[in-house]
Coordinates of C-alpha atoms and ligand atoms in Angstrom, one line a residue:
M1449 CA -51.8 72.3 -38.7
N1450 CA -48.7 71.3 -40.6
E1451 CA -47.1 68.2 -39.2
T1452 CA -43.3 68.4 -39.3
V1453 CA -41.6 65.2 -40.6
L1454 CA -38.0 66.4 -40.7
D1455 CA -36.8 69.2 -38.6
I1456 CA -33.4 70.6 -39.6
R1457 CA -32.1 72.9 -36.9
D1458 CA -29.1 75.1 -37.3
V1459 CA -27.0 72.6 -39.2
S1460 CA -23.4 73.4 -40.1
L1461 CA -20.9 71.3 -42.0
T1462 CA -17.3 72.0 -42.9
F1463 CA -15.1 70.1 -45.4
K1464 CA -11.4 70.1 -45.1
G1465 CA -10.3 72.0 -48.2
K1466 CA -7.5 70.7 -50.4
R1467 CA -4.1 72.4 -50.2
G1468 CA -2.8 73.6 -53.5
V1469 CA 0.9 73.2 -54.5
L1470 CA 1.5 76.9 -53.5
D1471 CA 0.0 76.3 -50.1
V1472 CA 2.2 73.3 -49.5
V1473 CA 5.3 75.2 -50.6
A1474 CA 4.4 78.2 -48.4
G1475 CA 3.6 75.8 -45.5
R1476 CA 0.0 77.1 -45.4
P1477 CA -2.5 74.8 -43.7
S1478 CA -5.6 73.7 -45.6
R1479 CA -8.6 76.0 -45.4
D1480 CA -12.1 74.9 -44.3
V1481 CA -14.9 74.8 -46.9
N1482 CA -17.9 76.1 -45.0
A1483 CA -20.6 74.2 -47.0
L1484 CA -23.5 74.6 -44.5
N1485 CA -23.6 77.5 -42.0
G1486 CA -26.7 77.1 -39.8
V1487 CA -29.4 75.8 -42.1
S1488 CA -32.8 75.5 -40.4
L1489 CA -35.9 74.3 -42.2
E1490 CA -38.9 72.0 -41.6
L1491 CA -40.3 69.5 -44.0
H1492 CA -44.0 69.1 -43.6
R1493 CA -45.8 65.8 -44.2
G1494 CA -47.1 65.4 -47.7
E1495 CA -45.5 68.5 -49.1
T1496 CA -42.9 69.0 -51.8
L1497 CA -40.2 71.5 -50.6
G1498 CA -38.0 72.8 -53.4
V1499 CA -34.5 73.9 -52.7
V1500 CA -32.8 76.4 -55.0
G1501 CA -29.6 78.3 -55.1
E1502 CA -26.5 78.7 -57.2
S1503 CA -24.0 75.9 -57.7
G1504 CA -21.9 75.3 -54.7
C1505 CA -24.4 76.8 -52.2
G1506 CA -24.7 73.5 -50.3
K1507 CA -27.9 71.9 -51.7
S1508 CA -26.4 68.4 -52.1
T1509 CA -24.5 68.6 -48.9
L1510 CA -27.8 69.3 -47.1
A1511 CA -29.4 66.4 -48.9
R1512 CA -26.6 64.1 -47.9
C1513 CA -26.8 65.1 -44.3
I1514 CA -30.4 64.2 -44.3
V1515 CA -29.7 60.7 -45.4
R1516 CA -26.7 60.5 -43.0
L1517 CA -24.0 60.3 -45.7
Y1518 CA -22.5 63.3 -43.9
K1519 CA -22.6 64.1 -40.2
P1520 CA -23.1 67.8 -39.4
K1521 CA -20.5 69.6 -37.3
D1522 CA -23.2 71.4 -35.4
G1523 CA -26.9 71.4 -35.2
E1524 CA -29.5 68.7 -35.3
I1525 CA -31.8 66.8 -37.7
R1526 CA -34.9 65.3 -36.2
F1527 CA -37.2 62.8 -37.9
N1528 CA -40.6 62.4 -36.3
D1529 CA -39.1 64.2 -33.4
A1530 CA -36.1 61.9 -32.9
D1531 CA -32.5 62.9 -33.5
I1532 CA -31.3 60.9 -36.5
F1533 CA -27.7 60.8 -35.4
A1534 CA -28.5 59.6 -31.9
A1535 CA -30.4 56.6 -33.1
G1536 CA -29.6 53.1 -32.0
E1537 CA -29.4 50.1 -34.4
P1538 CA -33.1 49.1 -34.9
R1539 CA -34.1 52.7 -35.5
D1540 CA -31.1 53.2 -37.8
R1541 CA -32.4 50.6 -40.2
S1542 CA -35.9 52.0 -40.1
Y1543 CA -34.6 55.5 -40.8
N1544 CA -32.6 54.3 -43.8
R1545 CA -35.8 52.7 -45.1
R1546 CA -38.2 55.6 -44.4
V1547 CA -36.1 58.4 -45.9
Q1548 CA -34.9 57.5 -49.4
M1549 CA -32.5 59.5 -51.6
M1550 CA -32.6 59.4 -55.4
F1551 CA -29.6 60.6 -57.3
Q1552 CA -29.1 62.4 -60.6
D1553 CA -27.3 59.6 -62.3
P1554 CA -29.0 56.3 -61.5
Y1555 CA -26.6 54.5 -63.8
S1556 CA -23.9 54.8 -61.2
S1557 CA -26.2 53.7 -58.4
L1558 CA -27.8 50.7 -60.1
N1559 CA -25.6 47.7 -60.2
P1560 CA -24.9 47.1 -64.0
R1561 CA -24.7 43.3 -63.5
M1562 CA -28.1 43.0 -61.8
T1563 CA -31.5 42.9 -63.6
T1564 CA -34.2 45.3 -62.4
G1565 CA -35.9 42.4 -60.7
Q1566 CA -32.8 41.5 -58.8
I1567 CA -32.1 45.1 -57.8
L1568 CA -35.7 45.5 -56.5
K1569 CA -35.7 42.1 -54.8
E1570 CA -32.5 43.0 -52.9
A1571 CA -34.1 46.2 -51.6
L1572 CA -37.2 44.3 -50.5
L1573 CA -35.3 41.5 -48.7
V1574 CA -32.6 43.8 -47.1
H1575 CA -35.4 45.8 -45.4
R1576 CA -37.6 42.6 -44.8
M1577 CA -40.5 44.1 -46.6
C1578 CA -42.0 40.7 -47.5
D1579 CA -41.5 37.0 -47.7
E1580 CA -39.6 35.5 -50.6
A1581 CA -42.9 34.1 -51.9
E1582 CA -44.5 37.5 -52.1
V1583 CA -41.6 39.1 -54.1
P1584 CA -42.8 38.5 -57.7
A1585 CA -46.2 40.1 -57.0
R1586 CA -44.5 43.1 -55.3
L1587 CA -42.1 43.5 -58.2
E1588 CA -45.0 43.6 -60.7
R1589 CA -46.8 46.2 -58.6
L1590 CA -43.7 48.3 -58.5
M1591 CA -43.4 48.2 -62.3
D1592 CA -47.1 49.3 -62.5
L1593 CA -46.4 52.1 -60.1
V1594 CA -43.6 53.6 -62.2
Q1595 CA -45.4 52.7 -65.5
L1596 CA -42.8 50.2 -66.9
P1597 CA -43.8 46.9 -68.6
H1598 CA -43.3 43.8 -66.5
D1599 CA -40.6 42.4 -68.8
A1600 CA -38.4 45.3 -67.6
L1601 CA -37.8 43.2 -64.6
E1602 CA -35.6 40.8 -66.7
K1603 CA -33.4 43.6 -68.2
L1604 CA -30.1 45.1 -67.1
P1605 CA -29.7 48.8 -66.5
H1606 CA -27.8 49.5 -69.8
E1607 CA -30.8 48.2 -71.7
F1608 CA -32.9 51.2 -70.7
S1609 CA -33.0 54.9 -71.6
G1610 CA -32.1 57.5 -69.1
G1611 CA -35.7 58.2 -68.3
Q1612 CA -36.5 54.5 -67.8
R1613 CA -33.5 54.1 -65.5
Q1614 CA -34.8 57.0 -63.4
R1615 CA -38.1 55.1 -63.2
I1616 CA -36.2 52.1 -61.9
A1617 CA -34.4 54.3 -59.3
I1618 CA -37.8 55.6 -58.2
A1619 CA -39.2 52.0 -58.0
R1620 CA -36.2 51.0 -55.9
A1621 CA -36.9 53.9 -53.5
L1622 CA -40.6 53.0 -53.4
A1623 CA -39.9 49.3 -52.8
V1624 CA -39.2 50.0 -49.1
E1625 CA -42.3 52.1 -48.6
P1626 CA -40.6 55.3 -47.6
E1627 CA -42.2 58.4 -46.1
V1628 CA -39.8 60.9 -47.5
L1629 CA -38.0 61.1 -50.8
I1630 CA -34.9 63.2 -51.3
A1631 CA -34.6 64.0 -55.0
D1632 CA -31.2 65.7 -55.7
E1633 CA -31.2 66.9 -59.3
L1634 CA -33.4 63.9 -60.1
V1635 CA -34.1 64.8 -63.7
S1636 CA -31.3 67.3 -64.5
A1637 CA -29.5 64.9 -66.8
L1638 CA -32.6 64.1 -68.9
D1639 CA -34.0 65.7 -72.0
V1640 CA -36.6 68.3 -71.3
S1641 CA -39.6 66.2 -72.6
V1642 CA -38.5 63.2 -70.5
Q1643 CA -38.0 65.5 -67.5
A1644 CA -41.6 66.4 -67.6
Q1645 CA -42.7 62.8 -67.7
I1646 CA -40.6 61.8 -64.7
V1647 CA -41.6 64.8 -62.7
N1648 CA -45.3 64.2 -63.4
L1649 CA -44.9 60.6 -62.4
L1650 CA -43.3 61.7 -59.1
L1651 CA -46.2 64.1 -58.4
E1652 CA -48.7 61.4 -59.2
L1653 CA -47.0 58.9 -56.9
Q1654 CA -46.7 61.5 -54.2
E1655 CA -50.5 62.0 -54.2
R1656 CA -51.3 58.3 -54.3
L1657 CA -48.8 57.3 -51.6
G1658 CA -48.8 60.4 -49.5
L1659 CA -45.1 61.0 -49.8
T1660 CA -43.1 64.0 -48.6
I1661 CA -40.5 65.2 -51.0
L1662 CA -37.4 67.4 -50.8
F1663 CA -36.8 68.5 -54.4
V1664 CA -33.3 69.9 -55.2
A1665 CA -32.9 71.3 -58.7
H1666 CA -31.2 73.9 -60.8
D1667 CA -34.2 74.4 -63.0
L1668 CA -36.4 77.0 -61.3
R1669 CA -39.3 76.4 -63.6
L1670 CA -39.3 72.8 -62.7
V1671 CA -39.1 73.7 -59.0
R1672 CA -42.0 76.0 -59.3
H1673 CA -44.0 73.4 -61.1
V1674 CA -43.5 70.7 -58.4
S1675 CA -43.1 72.5 -55.1
N1676 CA -45.6 73.6 -52.5
R1677 CA -42.9 75.6 -50.7
V1678 CA -39.5 76.7 -51.7
A1679 CA -36.3 77.4 -49.8
V1680 CA -33.6 79.6 -51.3
I1681 CA -30.1 78.8 -50.1
Y1682 CA -27.1 81.0 -50.3
L1683 CA -23.6 80.0 -49.1
G1684 CA -25.0 77.3 -46.9
R1685 CA -27.8 79.3 -45.3
I1686 CA -31.5 79.6 -46.0
V1687 CA -32.2 83.2 -47.0
E1688 CA -35.9 82.9 -47.8
I1689 CA -38.5 80.2 -47.4
G1690 CA -42.2 80.3 -48.2
D1691 CA -45.1 79.2 -50.3
S1692 CA -43.9 78.5 -53.8
E1693 CA -46.4 80.6 -55.8
T1694 CA -46.0 83.6 -53.5
L1695 CA -42.2 83.4 -53.4
F1696 CA -41.9 83.0 -57.2
A1697 CA -44.3 85.8 -57.8
R1698 CA -42.9 88.3 -55.2
P1699 CA -39.6 87.2 -53.8
M1700 CA -38.5 89.4 -50.9
H1701 CA -34.8 88.7 -50.3
P1702 CA -32.5 90.5 -52.8
Y1703 CA -30.8 87.2 -53.6
S1704 CA -34.1 85.5 -54.4
Q1705 CA -35.1 88.5 -56.5
A1706 CA -31.9 88.3 -58.5
L1707 CA -31.9 84.5 -58.8
L1708 CA -35.5 84.3 -60.0
S1709 CA -35.1 87.3 -62.4
A1710 CA -32.1 85.6 -64.0
A1711 CA -34.2 82.5 -64.7
P1712 CA -36.2 82.2 -67.9
S1713 CA -39.8 83.2 -67.2
L1714 CA -42.7 80.8 -67.5
D1715 CA -44.7 83.5 -69.2
P1716 CA -43.5 84.1 -72.8
D1717 CA -45.0 87.7 -72.6
D1718 CA -43.2 88.5 -69.4
K1719 CA -41.3 91.8 -69.9
G1720 CA -40.5 92.0 -66.2
K1721 CA -37.6 93.9 -65.0
K1722 CA -34.5 91.7 -65.0
I1723 CA -32.2 92.3 -62.0
H1724 CA -29.6 89.6 -62.6
L1725 CA -26.9 88.6 -60.2
E1726 CA -23.9 90.9 -60.0
G1727 CA -20.4 89.7 -59.1
E1728 CA -19.0 86.3 -58.3
L1729 CA -20.3 83.9 -55.7
P1730 CA -17.8 84.3 -52.8
S1731 CA -15.8 81.1 -52.0
P1732 CA -17.3 79.0 -49.1
M1733 CA -13.7 79.1 -47.8
D1734 CA -14.0 82.9 -47.4
I1735 CA -17.6 83.8 -46.5
P1736 CA -18.0 87.6 -46.1
P1737 CA -18.9 88.8 -42.6
G1738 CA -22.3 90.2 -41.7
C1739 CA -24.8 89.4 -44.4
P1740 CA -23.0 86.9 -46.7
F1741 CA -24.8 88.5 -49.7
H1742 CA -23.7 92.1 -49.0
V1743 CA -20.8 92.0 -51.5
R1744 CA -23.4 91.5 -54.3
C1745 CA -26.3 93.4 -52.8
R1746 CA -27.4 96.8 -54.2
H1747 CA -29.4 97.5 -51.0
K1748 CA -26.6 97.0 -48.6
T1749 CA -26.0 99.3 -45.7
T1750 CA -23.2 99.5 -43.1
K1751 CA -25.2 97.2 -40.8
C1752 CA -25.2 94.5 -43.5
T1753 CA -21.4 94.4 -43.5
T1754 CA -21.2 93.5 -39.8
D1755 CA -24.5 91.9 -38.6
L1756 CA -25.7 88.5 -39.8
P1757 CA -29.5 88.8 -40.6
L1758 CA -31.6 85.9 -39.2
L1759 CA -34.7 84.5 -40.7
R1760 CA -37.8 86.6 -39.8
A1761 CA -41.3 85.5 -40.5
F1762 CA -43.5 87.9 -42.5
E1763 CA -47.3 87.6 -42.3
G1764 CA -48.5 85.7 -45.3
R1765 CA -45.1 85.7 -47.0
G1766 CA -42.8 83.1 -45.3
S1767 CA -39.5 83.9 -43.7
V1768 CA -36.6 86.1 -45.0
A1769 CA -33.1 86.7 -43.7
C1770 CA -32.5 90.4 -44.6
H1771 CA -32.2 93.4 -42.4
H1772 CA -34.0 95.6 -44.8
A1773 CA -36.7 93.3 -46.2
E1774 CA -39.5 95.8 -45.3
E1775 CA -37.9 98.8 -47.0
I1776 CA -37.0 96.8 -50.1
E1777 CA -40.5 95.5 -50.3
N1778 CA -42.0 99.0 -50.1
A1779 CA -39.4 100.7 -52.3
Ligands
ATP1288 N1 -16.8 65.9 -50.4 C1 -16.4 67.2 -50.4 N2 -15.2 67.6 -50.0 C2 -14.8 69.0 -50.1 N3 -15.6 69.9 -50.4 C3 -16.9 69.6 -50.8 C4 -17.3 68.2 -50.8 N4 -18.6 68.2 -51.3 C5 -19.0 69.5 -51.5 N5 -17.9 70.3 -51.3 C6 -17.9 71.8 -51.4 O1 -19.0 72.2 -50.5 C7 -19.7 73.3 -51.2 C8 -21.1 72.9 -51.3 O2 -21.2 71.9 -52.3 P1 -22.6 71.2 -52.8 O3 -22.2 70.1 -53.6 O4 -23.4 70.9 -51.6 O5 -23.3 72.4 -53.6 P2 -24.6 72.3 -54.5 O6 -25.4 73.5 -54.1 O7 -25.2 71.0 -54.5 O8 -24.0 72.6 -55.9 P3 -24.5 72.1 -57.4 O9 -25.7 73.0 -57.7 O10 -23.4 72.4 -58.3 O11 -24.9 70.7 -57.3 C9 -19.0 73.6 -52.5 O12 -18.0 74.6 -52.3 C10 -18.3 72.2 -52.8 O13 -17.1 72.5 -53.5
SF4_1289 S1 -29.2 92.1 -45.2 FE1 -28.4 93.9 -46.4 S2 -26.8 93.0 -47.8 FE2 -28.1 91.3 -47.0 S3 -29.6 91.0 -48.5 FE3 -30.5 92.4 -47.0 S4 -30.0 94.5 -47.7 FE4 -28.8 93.0 -48.9
MG1290 MG1 -25.6 69.5 -55.9

């Protein structure tokens, strides 16, 4: 039985859109940016769940809601069955420790005037992970975990390469012994060879420490490599979620099919039919009615233009939000 660590239920979030000069002149009010529109997903203990979707679909907004940088307008996020936004002070601190976010650019999140040792020591002491006397031994163990030499503790962030800085960001997250890591484009800024090293380190650490990971990335090959399950997000909604290998091999939702076919294949001999995405991604200020994908979908029917499809479970295949998933599958 899969144990649910994080349960995201019907989460919506709207940003106030900026008013352009023309809006101001015409006296038009600002329009809402509907970044998340009823996202539901469960994160199971010990898994890596990949989240994929075009730029602007709400991946980072979702990640930021999970670590409480944003509060959803509607819906609920439960951690070990407790509402993370209803928590009182003691639980607040424990949640911040147990669910750690790692960002794409650790340079901006690592204090440039503090050495690695100082950065990690601060994390240890803020969360009361150990006594002062135990700190040096803990720091060395953290360096061992992320495979950096111990003298890295004396250095400042600018003295490291991008990949090494990402190792320090991982060490900082691990310092507080989290249960869940949220990795938002963790390796996107790194060279491909370095990406592989960092991702493999993350997988190794996950196995050793029993971590649960939400892995957000543009690179579908990377997501396939690291994820047990994958969620495909489109305009702030999950349109398909399921076992990674099955979903990558046989995506069911027309959006997943187009997204995956537009990505470079893992197999150099793959002469698979390319579907490619047609049309522009609609603005989150102007989400189409019915199925939000209908303006780009070659399978759409009249029903698709009026009725919002909900996620439906398919035996052995995960869940798909499409009115015509069965017919498309059998076509
Ligand atoms: N702080 C903000 N204020 C206003 N709008 C925002 C804010 N943050 C995000 N948005 C908008 O919300 C939508 C979702 O953005 P988000 O950053 O979550 O997308 P994403 O899937 O992470 O994209 P990318 O792949 O480019 O990182 C976009 O339309 C974005 O412009
Ligand atoms: S519900 Fe209709 S428009 Fe939406 S993905 Fe399915 S077939 Fe296409
Ligand atoms: Mg993002």
